[in-house]
Amino acid sequence: MPQAPMPEFSSSVKLKYVKLGYQYLVNHFLSFLLIPIMAVIAVELLRMGPEEILNVWNSLRFDLVQVLCSSFFIIFISTVYFMSKPRTVYLVDYSCYKPPVTCRVPFATFMEHSRLILKDKPKSVEFQMRILERSGLGEETCLPPAIHYIPPTPTMDAARSEAQMVIFTAMDDLFNKTGLKPKDVDILIVNCSLFSPTPSLSAMVINKYKLRSNIKSFNLSGMGCSAGLISVDLARDLLQVHPNSNAIIVSTEIITPNYYKGNERAMLLPNCLFRMGAAAILMSNRRSDRWRAKYKLCHLVRTHRGADDKSYYCVYEQEDKEAHIGINLSKDLMAIAGEALKANITTIGPLVLPASEQLLFLSSLIGRKIFNPKWKPYIPDFKLAFEHFCIHAGGRAVIDELQKNLQLSGEHVEASRMTLHRFGNTSSSSLWYELSYIESKGRMRRGDRVWQIAFGSGFKCNSAVWKCNRTIKTHKDGPWFDCIDRYPVFIPEVVKL
């Protein structure tokens, strides 16, 4: 009589539950170890009578000098530990600039302007149309007033006007939200990659709000879309050495002087993706701000690949053959970004991943090194470490690649895709529009962890990890207040223009 074949293991056992059981066992290993020991001790104590317990206590002879020395030692160690412990840095609140409807650039308007500006270069117009169709941008993204002219008028005055409009609007809103007075600002950091006038943008802010003469101000330029997290890192370091202080960060990119009017395809791409935006962030190390702060900064990891020539030149500002200045985006950009991300998550993984994932990753690494280099590397499940993900909305390809590599669901990258659709690539400020989207949806709960990932020229990949201090109510203002009910929206692969 023929014997029935044994069922496959994968079909007879839910592997998902096996993995969940493994994770629970490893992550709670100490608890499983200590509980039996404590149970044995408790049983032994219950077996002993009151007299036996009293005899054991009396047999322990405590010398006064020993007690005092031990107490002093414990107090000394505790004092050294708390004094050497880094100051906790809080994100009190932030504000994102919302462009006026007069700056809106629907697809039809963008393409009409492209045809008029590049009327002698139909292939460039067609290329921009194909990029826009697949970009993931929506019909409500905005460009500054100077770019709406035909031809554009990227003068210094127009660029300053855009900077004042986006920066001052975001800062005014931040001051209103937090109740902070300009004279109480201790540290000011402004980052803008491509527009670096003299006096600097930080000096412009100081002049506008009449900030104190002893303020510690910094102006970061040329650091690309990841400069927002570099500013956070700088603010954290400054707040470690200046007690009872606060820092304001302004992250933006001024579009006016950077509109490319040439014919090089690699340099036309930024015209299709970059849009107006800015964010103002208040950070603090004051204990009194702990109760009102939205987030606590847990980790910040920066990875710089500038020593490699390909990485250095993959996002490069230069002149074309006709002396038009623009940003050249290399075709190797996604591969270089992947390498930078790999290096970054290798560093941040041990800081945030549970023990179960670290053990699996280590086993995979050892197996590939010792047994077979062709083994597929184990990709840690970062969904176990974070509830929310803010991936820089640099473009559809960037979000797609990170979703694939990190094995994220559509909901995990929803904030990034919707930010790209509604506001476009706003450079270093995009992470804050994404965080605002999550809050506006009412998804941010106390204890939730957020992972912000940004890429920038150089080439850089930077990560910040925040922990939510309190459940955040749905916004009644902010950049999403008038459209959040319409999102998420379906974004087709191709929008025919």
CSV table of C-alpha atoms in Angstrom, one decimal:
chain,number,residue,atom,x,y,z
A,1,MET,CA,0.0,0.0,0.0
A,2,PRO,CA,1.6,3.3,-1.1
A,3,GLN,CA,2.5,5.6,1.8
A,4,ALA,CA,1.1,9.1,1.7
A,5,PRO,CA,3.7,11.8,1.2
A,6,MET,CA,4.6,13.8,4.2
A,7,PRO,CA,3.3,17.4,4.1
A,8,GLU,CA,5.8,20.1,3.5
A,9,PHE,CA,7.1,21.8,6.6
A,10,SER,CA,6.4,25.3,5.1
A,11,SER,CA,2.8,24.4,4.5
A,12,SER,CA,2.1,22.6,7.7
A,13,VAL,CA,3.6,25.1,10.1
A,14,LYS,CA,3.1,28.9,10.0
A,15,LEU,CA,6.7,30.1,9.7
A,16,LYS,CA,5.6,33.6,10.6
A,17,TYR,CA,4.6,32.3,14.1
A,18,VAL,CA,7.8,30.4,14.5
A,19,LYS,CA,9.8,33.6,13.9
A,20,LEU,CA,7.6,35.5,16.3
A,21,GLY,CA,8.2,32.9,18.9
A,22,TYR,CA,11.9,33.0,18.3
A,23,GLN,CA,11.9,36.8,18.6
A,24,TYR,CA,9.9,36.7,21.8
A,25,LEU,CA,12.2,34.1,23.3
A,26,VAL,CA,15.5,35.9,22.5
A,27,ASN,CA,14.2,39.4,23.3
A,28,HIS,CA,13.0,38.2,26.7
A,29,PHE,CA,15.8,35.8,27.5
A,30,LEU,CA,16.9,37.5,30.7
A,31,SER,CA,13.3,37.5,32.0
A,32,PHE,CA,13.0,33.8,31.3
A,33,LEU,CA,16.3,33.2,33.1
A,34,LEU,CA,15.6,35.3,36.2
A,35,ILE,CA,12.0,34.2,36.7
A,36,PRO,CA,12.8,30.6,37.6
A,37,ILE,CA,15.7,31.7,39.9
A,38,MET,CA,13.4,34.1,41.7
A,39,ALA,CA,10.7,31.4,42.0
A,40,VAL,CA,13.2,29.0,43.6
A,41,ILE,CA,14.3,31.6,46.1
A,42,ALA,CA,10.7,32.5,46.9
A,43,VAL,CA,9.8,28.7,47.5
A,44,GLU,CA,12.8,28.3,49.8
A,45,LEU,CA,11.9,31.4,51.8
A,46,LEU,CA,8.3,30.0,52.2
A,47,ARG,CA,9.6,26.7,53.4
A,48,MET,CA,11.7,28.4,56.2
A,49,GLY,CA,10.0,29.4,59.3
A,50,PRO,CA,10.1,32.9,60.9
A,51,GLU,CA,12.8,31.9,63.4
A,52,GLU,CA,15.1,30.4,60.7
A,53,ILE,CA,14.8,33.7,58.6
A,54,LEU,CA,15.6,35.7,61.8
A,55,ASN,CA,18.6,33.5,62.5
A,56,VAL,CA,19.9,34.0,59.0
A,57,TRP,CA,19.5,37.8,59.3
A,58,ASN,CA,21.3,37.9,62.7
A,59,SER,CA,24.1,35.8,61.3
A,60,LEU,CA,24.9,38.6,58.8
A,61,ARG,CA,27.2,41.0,60.7
A,62,PHE,CA,27.3,44.5,59.3
A,63,ASP,CA,30.3,46.6,60.2
A,64,LEU,CA,29.6,50.4,60.3
A,65,VAL,CA,32.8,51.3,58.5
A,66,GLN,CA,32.0,48.8,55.7
A,67,VAL,CA,28.5,50.2,55.4
A,68,LEU,CA,29.7,53.8,55.2
A,69,CYS,CA,32.4,52.9,52.6
A,70,SER,CA,30.0,50.9,50.5
A,71,SER,CA,27.5,53.8,50.6
A,72,PHE,CA,30.1,56.3,49.7
A,73,PHE,CA,31.3,54.1,46.8
A,74,ILE,CA,27.7,53.7,45.5
A,75,ILE,CA,27.0,57.5,45.7
A,76,PHE,CA,30.4,58.3,44.0
A,77,ILE,CA,29.7,55.9,41.1
A,78,SER,CA,26.2,57.2,40.7
A,79,THR,CA,27.4,60.8,40.6
A,80,VAL,CA,30.0,60.1,38.0
A,81,TYR,CA,27.5,58.1,35.9
A,82,PHE,CA,24.9,60.9,35.9
A,83,MET,CA,27.4,63.7,35.3
A,84,SER,CA,29.0,61.8,32.3
A,85,LYS,CA,25.6,60.9,30.8
A,86,PRO,CA,24.9,63.0,27.7
A,87,ARG,CA,22.2,65.7,28.1
A,88,THR,CA,18.8,64.7,26.8
A,89,VAL,CA,17.9,66.7,23.7
A,90,TYR,CA,14.3,67.3,22.9
A,91,LEU,CA,12.4,68.4,19.8
A,92,VAL,CA,9.9,70.8,21.3
A,93,ASP,CA,8.0,71.6,18.1
A,94,TYR,CA,8.5,72.4,14.4
A,95,SER,CA,6.7,74.3,11.6
A,96,CYS,CA,6.6,73.7,7.8
A,97,TYR,CA,6.1,76.4,5.2
A,98,LYS,CA,3.0,76.1,3.1
A,99,PRO,CA,3.3,77.9,-0.3
A,100,PRO,CA,0.4,80.1,-1.5
A,101,VAL,CA,-1.8,78.8,-4.3
A,102,THR,CA,-0.5,81.6,-6.5
A,103,CYS,CA,2.8,79.6,-6.7
A,104,ARG,CA,1.1,76.4,-7.9
A,105,VAL,CA,2.6,74.7,-11.0
A,106,PRO,CA,0.2,72.1,-12.5
A,107,PHE,CA,1.6,69.8,-15.1
A,108,ALA,CA,0.0,71.7,-18.0
A,109,THR,CA,1.6,75.0,-16.8
A,110,PHE,CA,5.0,73.4,-16.3
A,111,MET,CA,5.0,71.8,-19.7
A,112,GLU,CA,3.8,75.0,-21.4
A,113,HIS,CA,6.6,77.0,-19.8
A,114,SER,CA,9.1,74.3,-20.8
A,115,ARG,CA,8.0,74.5,-24.5
A,116,LEU,CA,8.3,78.3,-24.5
A,117,ILE,CA,11.6,78.4,-22.7
A,118,LEU,CA,13.1,75.5,-24.7
A,119,LYS,CA,11.3,76.1,-28.0
A,120,ASP,CA,14.5,75.3,-30.0
A,121,LYS,CA,15.1,72.0,-28.0
A,122,PRO,CA,12.0,69.8,-28.5
A,123,LYS,CA,13.9,66.7,-27.3
A,124,SER,CA,14.6,68.3,-23.9
A,125,VAL,CA,10.9,69.2,-23.6
A,126,GLU,CA,9.9,65.7,-24.4
A,127,PHE,CA,12.4,64.3,-21.8
A,128,GLN,CA,11.0,66.6,-19.1
A,129,MET,CA,7.5,65.4,-19.9
A,130,ARG,CA,8.5,61.8,-19.6
A,131,ILE,CA,10.2,62.5,-16.2
A,132,LEU,CA,7.2,64.4,-14.9
A,133,GLU,CA,4.8,61.6,-16.0
A,134,ARG,CA,6.7,59.1,-13.8
A,135,SER,CA,7.8,61.5,-11.0
A,136,GLY,CA,5.1,60.8,-8.5
A,137,LEU,CA,4.4,64.6,-8.2
A,138,GLY,CA,0.9,65.9,-8.1
A,139,GLU,CA,-0.8,69.0,-9.5
A,140,GLU,CA,-0.4,71.2,-6.4
A,141,THR,CA,3.4,71.5,-6.1
A,142,CYS,CA,4.8,75.0,-6.1
A,143,LEU,CA,7.6,77.0,-7.6
A,144,PRO,CA,8.7,80.6,-6.5
A,145,PRO,CA,7.4,83.6,-8.4
A,146,ALA,CA,10.6,84.3,-10.4
A,147,ILE,CA,10.3,80.8,-12.1
A,148,HIS,CA,6.8,81.6,-13.3
A,149,TYR,CA,8.1,84.3,-15.6
A,150,ILE,CA,8.9,83.4,-19.3
A,151,PRO,CA,11.8,83.3,-19.3
A,152,PRO,CA,12.5,82.9,-15.6
A,153,THR,CA,14.2,85.9,-13.8
A,154,PRO,CA,16.6,84.3,-11.3
A,155,THR,CA,18.0,87.6,-9.9
A,156,MET,CA,19.7,88.0,-6.5
A,157,ASP,CA,16.8,90.1,-5.3
A,158,ALA,CA,14.3,87.4,-6.4
A,159,ALA,CA,16.3,84.7,-4.6
A,160,ARG,CA,16.4,86.8,-1.4
A,161,SER,CA,12.7,87.4,-1.6
A,162,GLU,CA,12.0,83.7,-1.8
A,163,ALA,CA,14.4,83.1,1.1
A,164,GLN,CA,12.6,85.7,3.2
A,165,MET,CA,9.2,84.4,2.3
A,166,VAL,CA,9.8,80.7,3.1
A,167,ILE,CA,12.1,81.2,6.2
A,168,PHE,CA,10.2,84.0,7.9
A,169,THR,CA,6.8,82.4,7.4
A,170,ALA,CA,8.1,79.1,9.0
A,171,MET,CA,9.8,80.9,11.9
A,172,ASP,CA,6.8,83.1,12.6
A,173,ASP,CA,4.6,80.0,12.9
A,174,LEU,CA,7.2,78.3,15.1
A,175,PHE,CA,7.3,81.3,17.5
A,176,ASN,CA,3.5,81.3,17.6
A,177,LYS,CA,3.3,77.6,18.3
A,178,THR,CA,5.9,77.5,21.1
A,179,GLY,CA,5.5,80.9,22.7
A,180,LEU,CA,9.3,81.4,22.3
A,181,LYS,CA,10.5,85.0,22.1
A,182,PRO,CA,13.2,85.9,19.6
A,183,LYS,CA,15.5,87.2,22.4
A,184,ASP,CA,15.4,83.8,24.1
A,185,VAL,CA,17.0,82.0,21.1
A,186,ASP,CA,20.5,80.7,22.1
A,187,ILE,CA,21.6,78.9,19.0
A,188,LEU,CA,20.6,79.4,15.3
A,189,ILE,CA,21.5,77.0,12.5
A,190,VAL,CA,20.3,77.7,8.9
A,191,ASN,CA,21.0,75.1,6.1
A,192,CYS,CA,20.5,75.9,2.4
A,193,SER,CA,22.6,74.0,-0.1
A,194,LEU,CA,22.8,76.1,-3.3
A,195,PHE,CA,22.0,79.7,-2.3
A,196,SER,CA,24.7,81.2,-0.1
A,197,PRO,CA,24.5,85.0,-0.2
A,198,THR,CA,26.5,87.5,1.8
A,199,PRO,CA,25.5,88.4,4.4
A,200,SER,CA,24.4,84.8,5.1
A,201,LEU,CA,20.9,83.5,5.5
A,202,SER,CA,21.5,83.1,9.3
A,203,ALA,CA,22.5,86.8,9.4
A,204,MET,CA,19.3,87.6,7.5
A,205,VAL,CA,17.3,85.8,10.2
A,206,ILE,CA,19.2,87.6,13.0
A,207,ASN,CA,18.5,91.0,11.4
A,208,LYS,CA,14.8,90.3,10.9
A,209,TYR,CA,14.1,89.1,14.5
A,210,LYS,CA,16.7,91.3,16.2
A,211,LEU,CA,18.2,88.3,17.9
A,212,ARG,CA,20.8,88.7,20.7
A,213,SER,CA,24.4,89.8,19.8
A,214,ASN,CA,25.9,86.8,21.6
A,215,ILE,CA,23.8,84.2,19.8
A,216,LYS,CA,25.7,81.2,18.4
A,217,SER,CA,24.8,81.2,14.7
A,218,PHE,CA,25.8,78.9,11.9
A,219,ASN,CA,25.1,78.8,8.2
A,220,LEU,CA,25.5,75.5,6.3
A,221,SER,CA,25.7,75.4,2.5
A,222,GLY,CA,26.6,72.9,-0.2
A,223,MET,CA,25.5,69.9,1.9
A,224,GLY,CA,22.6,68.7,-0.1
A,225,CYS,CA,19.3,67.2,0.9
A,226,SER,CA,20.7,65.6,4.0
A,227,ALA,CA,21.7,68.9,5.5
A,228,GLY,CA,18.7,69.0,7.8
A,229,LEU,CA,19.9,66.0,9.8
A,230,ILE,CA,23.5,67.5,9.8
A,231,SER,CA,21.9,70.6,11.4
A,232,VAL,CA,20.2,68.4,14.0
A,233,ASP,CA,23.6,66.7,14.7
A,234,LEU,CA,25.3,70.1,15.1
A,235,ALA,CA,22.5,71.4,17.4
A,236,ARG,CA,22.8,68.2,19.5
A,237,ASP,CA,26.5,68.7,20.0
A,238,LEU,CA,26.1,72.4,20.9
A,239,LEU,CA,23.3,71.6,23.4
A,240,GLN,CA,25.7,69.1,25.1
A,241,VAL,CA,28.1,71.9,26.1
A,242,HIS,CA,25.6,74.7,26.6
A,243,PRO,CA,23.2,73.8,29.5
A,244,ASN,CA,19.7,75.2,29.7
A,245,SER,CA,19.7,76.3,26.1
A,246,ASN,CA,17.5,76.1,23.0
A,247,ALA,CA,18.4,75.9,19.3
A,248,ILE,CA,16.4,76.8,16.2
A,249,ILE,CA,17.1,75.0,13.0
A,250,VAL,CA,15.9,76.3,9.6
A,251,SER,CA,16.1,73.8,6.7
A,252,THR,CA,15.3,75.0,3.2
A,253,GLU,CA,16.4,75.1,-0.4
A,254,ILE,CA,16.0,78.3,-2.5
A,255,ILE,CA,14.9,77.3,-6.0
A,256,THR,CA,15.0,80.7,-7.7
A,257,PRO,CA,18.7,80.9,-8.7
A,258,ASN,CA,18.9,77.2,-9.5
A,259,TYR,CA,16.5,76.7,-12.4
A,260,TYR,CA,18.5,75.1,-15.3
A,261,LYS,CA,17.9,76.6,-18.7
A,262,GLY,CA,20.3,74.3,-20.7
A,263,ASN,CA,19.9,71.2,-22.7
A,264,GLU,CA,21.8,68.5,-20.7
A,265,ARG,CA,19.3,65.8,-19.7
A,266,ALA,CA,21.1,64.8,-16.5
A,267,MET,CA,20.8,68.5,-15.4
A,268,LEU,CA,17.2,68.9,-16.5
A,269,LEU,CA,16.0,66.3,-14.0
A,270,PRO,CA,16.1,68.6,-10.9
A,271,ASN,CA,13.8,71.1,-12.7
A,272,CYS,CA,11.1,68.4,-12.7
A,273,LEU,CA,11.5,67.4,-9.0
A,274,PHE,CA,12.5,70.3,-6.8
A,275,ARG,CA,9.9,72.6,-5.3
A,276,MET,CA,9.5,75.3,-2.7
A,277,GLY,CA,9.7,74.3,1.0
A,278,ALA,CA,11.2,75.1,4.4
A,279,ALA,CA,11.0,73.9,8.0
A,280,ALA,CA,11.8,75.6,11.3
A,281,ILE,CA,12.6,73.3,14.3
A,282,LEU,CA,13.0,74.1,18.0
A,283,MET,CA,15.3,71.9,20.0
A,284,SER,CA,16.1,72.2,23.7
A,285,ASN,CA,18.0,70.6,26.5
A,286,ARG,CA,16.0,72.2,29.2
A,287,ARG,CA,14.3,69.8,31.7
A,288,SER,CA,11.3,72.1,31.8
A,289,ASP,CA,10.7,71.4,28.1
A,290,ARG,CA,10.5,67.7,28.7
A,291,TRP,CA,6.8,67.8,29.4
A,292,ARG,CA,5.8,69.8,26.3
A,293,ALA,CA,8.3,68.5,23.8
A,294,LYS,CA,7.0,66.3,21.1
A,295,TYR,CA,10.1,64.0,20.7
A,296,LYS,CA,13.3,63.0,22.3
A,297,LEU,CA,16.4,62.5,20.1
A,298,CYS,CA,17.7,58.9,20.6
A,299,HIS,CA,20.4,58.4,17.9
A,300,LEU,CA,21.9,60.2,15.0
A,301,VAL,CA,24.3,58.4,12.6
A,302,ARG,CA,26.1,60.1,9.7
A,303,THR,CA,27.7,58.2,6.8
A,304,HIS,CA,30.0,60.1,4.3
A,305,ARG,CA,31.2,58.4,1.1
A,306,GLY,CA,33.1,61.4,-0.2
A,307,ALA,CA,36.4,59.6,-0.4
A,308,ASP,CA,35.1,57.6,-3.3
A,309,ASP,CA,35.3,59.5,-6.6
A,310,LYS,CA,32.0,58.1,-8.0
A,311,SER,CA,30.2,59.1,-4.8
A,312,TYR,CA,31.7,62.5,-4.8
A,313,TYR,CA,30.7,63.3,-8.4
A,314,CYS,CA,27.3,61.7,-8.5
A,315,VAL,CA,25.5,64.9,-7.5
A,316,TYR,CA,27.6,67.7,-9.0
A,317,GLU,CA,27.0,71.4,-9.7
A,318,GLN,CA,28.7,72.5,-12.9
A,319,GLU,CA,28.4,74.4,-16.2
A,320,ASP,CA,27.2,72.7,-19.4
A,321,LYS,CA,28.7,73.4,-22.8
A,322,GLU,CA,26.6,76.6,-23.2
A,323,ALA,CA,27.8,77.9,-19.7
A,324,HIS,CA,24.4,77.2,-18.1
A,325,ILE,CA,24.9,76.2,-14.4
A,326,GLY,CA,22.9,73.2,-13.1
A,327,ILE,CA,23.1,70.1,-11.0
A,328,ASN,CA,24.3,67.0,-12.8
A,329,LEU,CA,22.7,63.8,-11.4
A,330,SER,CA,24.7,60.7,-12.3
A,331,LYS,CA,23.0,57.5,-13.7
A,332,ASP,CA,24.8,55.6,-10.9
A,333,LEU,CA,23.0,57.7,-8.2
A,334,MET,CA,20.7,54.9,-7.0
A,335,ALA,CA,23.5,52.3,-6.7
A,336,ILE,CA,25.7,54.8,-4.8
A,337,ALA,CA,22.7,55.7,-2.5
A,338,GLY,CA,22.3,51.9,-1.8
A,339,GLU,CA,25.9,51.5,-0.8
A,340,ALA,CA,25.7,54.6,1.5
A,341,LEU,CA,22.5,53.2,3.0
A,342,LYS,CA,24.1,49.8,3.6
A,343,ALA,CA,27.0,51.5,5.5
A,344,ASN,CA,24.6,53.6,7.5
A,345,ILE,CA,22.2,50.8,8.6
A,346,THR,CA,25.2,48.6,9.6
A,347,THR,CA,26.1,51.3,12.1
A,348,ILE,CA,22.6,52.2,13.3
A,349,GLY,CA,21.3,48.6,13.4
A,350,PRO,CA,23.1,47.5,16.7
A,351,LEU,CA,21.7,50.7,18.3
A,352,VAL,CA,18.1,50.1,17.5
A,353,LEU,CA,17.4,46.5,16.6
A,354,PRO,CA,16.1,43.9,19.1
A,355,ALA,CA,18.5,41.1,20.1
A,356,SER,CA,16.7,38.6,18.0
A,357,GLU,CA,17.4,40.5,14.7
A,358,GLN,CA,21.0,41.3,15.7
A,359,LEU,CA,21.6,37.5,16.3
A,360,LEU,CA,20.2,36.6,12.9
A,361,PHE,CA,22.2,39.3,11.2
A,362,LEU,CA,25.4,38.2,13.0
A,363,SER,CA,24.8,34.6,12.1
A,364,SER,CA,24.3,35.5,8.4
A,365,LEU,CA,27.5,37.7,8.4
A,366,ILE,CA,29.6,34.9,10.0
A,367,GLY,CA,28.1,32.3,7.6
A,368,ARG,CA,29.0,34.4,4.5
A,369,LYS,CA,32.5,35.1,5.8
A,370,ILE,CA,33.4,31.6,6.8
A,371,PHE,CA,31.3,29.2,4.8
A,372,ASN,CA,29.9,30.7,1.6
A,373,PRO,CA,30.2,34.3,0.4
A,374,LYS,CA,27.4,33.7,-2.0
A,375,TRP,CA,24.9,33.2,0.7
A,376,LYS,CA,22.1,35.8,0.6
A,377,PRO,CA,22.7,38.4,3.4
A,378,TYR,CA,20.0,38.6,6.0
A,379,ILE,CA,18.1,41.9,5.9
A,380,PRO,CA,17.1,42.9,9.5
A,381,ASP,CA,13.5,43.6,10.0
A,382,PHE,CA,13.6,47.3,10.9
A,383,LYS,CA,9.8,47.3,11.4
A,384,LEU,CA,10.5,45.7,14.8
A,385,ALA,CA,12.6,48.8,15.8
A,386,PHE,CA,10.4,51.6,14.4
A,387,GLU,CA,6.7,52.4,14.1
A,388,HIS,CA,7.2,55.1,11.5
A,389,PHE,CA,9.6,55.8,8.7
A,390,CYS,CA,10.4,59.2,7.1
A,391,ILE,CA,12.4,58.5,3.9
A,392,HIS,CA,13.6,61.6,2.1
A,393,ALA,CA,11.2,62.3,-0.7
A,394,GLY,CA,13.9,62.8,-3.3
A,395,GLY,CA,12.0,61.1,-6.0
A,396,ARG,CA,9.9,58.0,-6.7
A,397,ALA,CA,12.9,55.8,-7.5
A,398,VAL,CA,14.5,56.7,-4.1
A,399,ILE,CA,11.4,55.7,-2.2
A,400,ASP,CA,10.9,52.5,-4.3
A,401,GLU,CA,14.4,51.4,-3.7
A,402,LEU,CA,14.3,51.9,0.1
A,403,GLN,CA,10.9,50.2,0.4
A,404,LYS,CA,12.4,47.2,-1.5
A,405,ASN,CA,15.7,47.0,0.4
A,406,LEU,CA,14.2,47.5,3.8
A,407,GLN,CA,11.2,45.3,3.1
A,408,LEU,CA,8.7,48.0,4.1
A,409,SER,CA,4.9,48.0,3.5
A,410,GLY,CA,3.0,50.6,1.5
A,411,GLU,CA,1.8,52.2,4.8
A,412,HIS,CA,5.4,52.6,6.0
A,413,VAL,CA,6.3,54.7,3.0
A,414,GLU,CA,3.0,56.4,2.7
A,415,ALA,CA,4.2,59.7,4.3
A,416,SER,CA,7.1,59.9,1.9
A,417,ARG,CA,5.0,59.2,-1.3
A,418,MET,CA,2.3,61.6,-0.3
A,419,THR,CA,4.8,64.3,0.6
A,420,LEU,CA,6.4,63.9,-2.8
A,421,HIS,CA,3.0,64.1,-4.4
A,422,ARG,CA,1.7,67.1,-2.6
A,423,PHE,CA,4.9,69.2,-2.1
A,424,GLY,CA,7.5,67.7,-4.4
A,425,ASN,CA,11.2,67.3,-3.4
A,426,THR,CA,11.7,70.1,-0.9
A,427,SER,CA,15.3,69.0,-0.3
A,428,SER,CA,16.4,69.0,3.4
A,429,SER,CA,12.9,70.0,4.7
A,430,SER,CA,11.1,67.0,3.2
A,431,LEU,CA,11.5,64.9,6.3
A,432,TRP,CA,9.5,67.4,8.4
A,433,TYR,CA,6.6,67.5,5.9
A,434,GLU,CA,6.6,63.7,6.2
A,435,LEU,CA,6.5,63.8,10.0
A,436,SER,CA,3.7,66.4,9.8
A,437,TYR,CA,1.8,64.0,7.6
A,438,ILE,CA,2.0,61.2,10.1
A,439,GLU,CA,0.9,63.6,12.9
A,440,SER,CA,-1.9,65.0,10.8
A,441,LYS,CA,-3.2,61.5,10.3
A,442,GLY,CA,-3.4,61.0,14.1
A,443,ARG,CA,-1.0,58.0,14.0
A,444,MET,CA,1.7,59.3,16.4
A,445,ARG,CA,1.4,57.7,19.8
A,446,ARG,CA,3.5,58.1,23.0
A,447,GLY,CA,6.5,55.8,22.8
A,448,ASP,CA,6.4,55.5,19.0
A,449,ARG,CA,9.8,55.5,17.4
A,450,VAL,CA,10.5,57.4,14.1
A,451,TRP,CA,13.4,56.8,11.7
A,452,GLN,CA,14.3,59.7,9.5
A,453,ILE,CA,16.6,58.8,6.5
A,454,ALA,CA,18.1,61.4,4.2
A,455,PHE,CA,20.6,61.4,1.3
A,456,GLY,CA,22.7,64.3,0.1
A,457,SER,CA,25.5,65.3,-2.3
A,458,GLY,CA,29.0,64.3,-1.3
A,459,PHE,CA,27.7,61.5,-1.1
A,460,LYS,CA,26.0,61.2,2.3
A,461,CYS,CA,23.4,59.1,4.1
A,462,ASN,CA,22.2,60.3,7.5
A,463,SER,CA,19.8,58.8,10.0
A,464,ALA,CA,18.0,60.2,13.0
A,465,VAL,CA,15.9,58.2,15.5
A,466,TRP,CA,13.3,60.0,17.6
A,467,LYS,CA,11.0,58.8,20.3
A,468,CYS,CA,7.6,60.3,20.8
A,469,ASN,CA,7.1,61.9,24.2
A,470,ARG,CA,3.3,62.2,24.1
A,471,THR,CA,0.4,61.2,21.9
A,472,ILE,CA,0.1,64.0,19.4
A,473,LYS,CA,-3.4,65.2,18.5
A,474,THR,CA,-4.4,65.8,14.9
A,475,HIS,CA,-3.3,69.1,13.6
A,476,LYS,CA,-5.7,71.9,13.0
A,477,ASP,CA,-3.1,73.9,11.1
A,478,GLY,CA,0.1,73.2,9.3
A,479,PRO,CA,0.9,72.3,5.7
A,480,TRP,CA,-1.6,69.4,5.5
A,481,PHE,CA,-4.6,70.9,7.3
A,482,ASP,CA,-6.7,71.7,4.2
A,483,CYS,CA,-5.9,68.5,2.3
A,484,ILE,CA,-5.2,65.7,4.7
A,485,ASP,CA,-8.7,64.3,4.3
A,486,ARG,CA,-7.9,63.6,0.6
A,487,TYR,CA,-4.8,61.6,1.4
A,488,PRO,CA,-3.6,59.0,0.8
A,489,VAL,CA,-4.3,59.2,-3.0
A,490,PHE,CA,-3.6,56.6,-5.7
A,491,ILE,CA,-0.4,57.5,-7.7
A,492,PRO,CA,-0.3,55.7,-11.0
A,493,GLU,CA,2.9,54.5,-12.5
A,494,VAL,CA,2.5,56.9,-15.5
A,495,VAL,CA,0.4,60.1,-15.7
A,496,LYS,CA,-0.2,60.8,-19.3
A,497,LEU,CA,0.2,64.5,-20.1
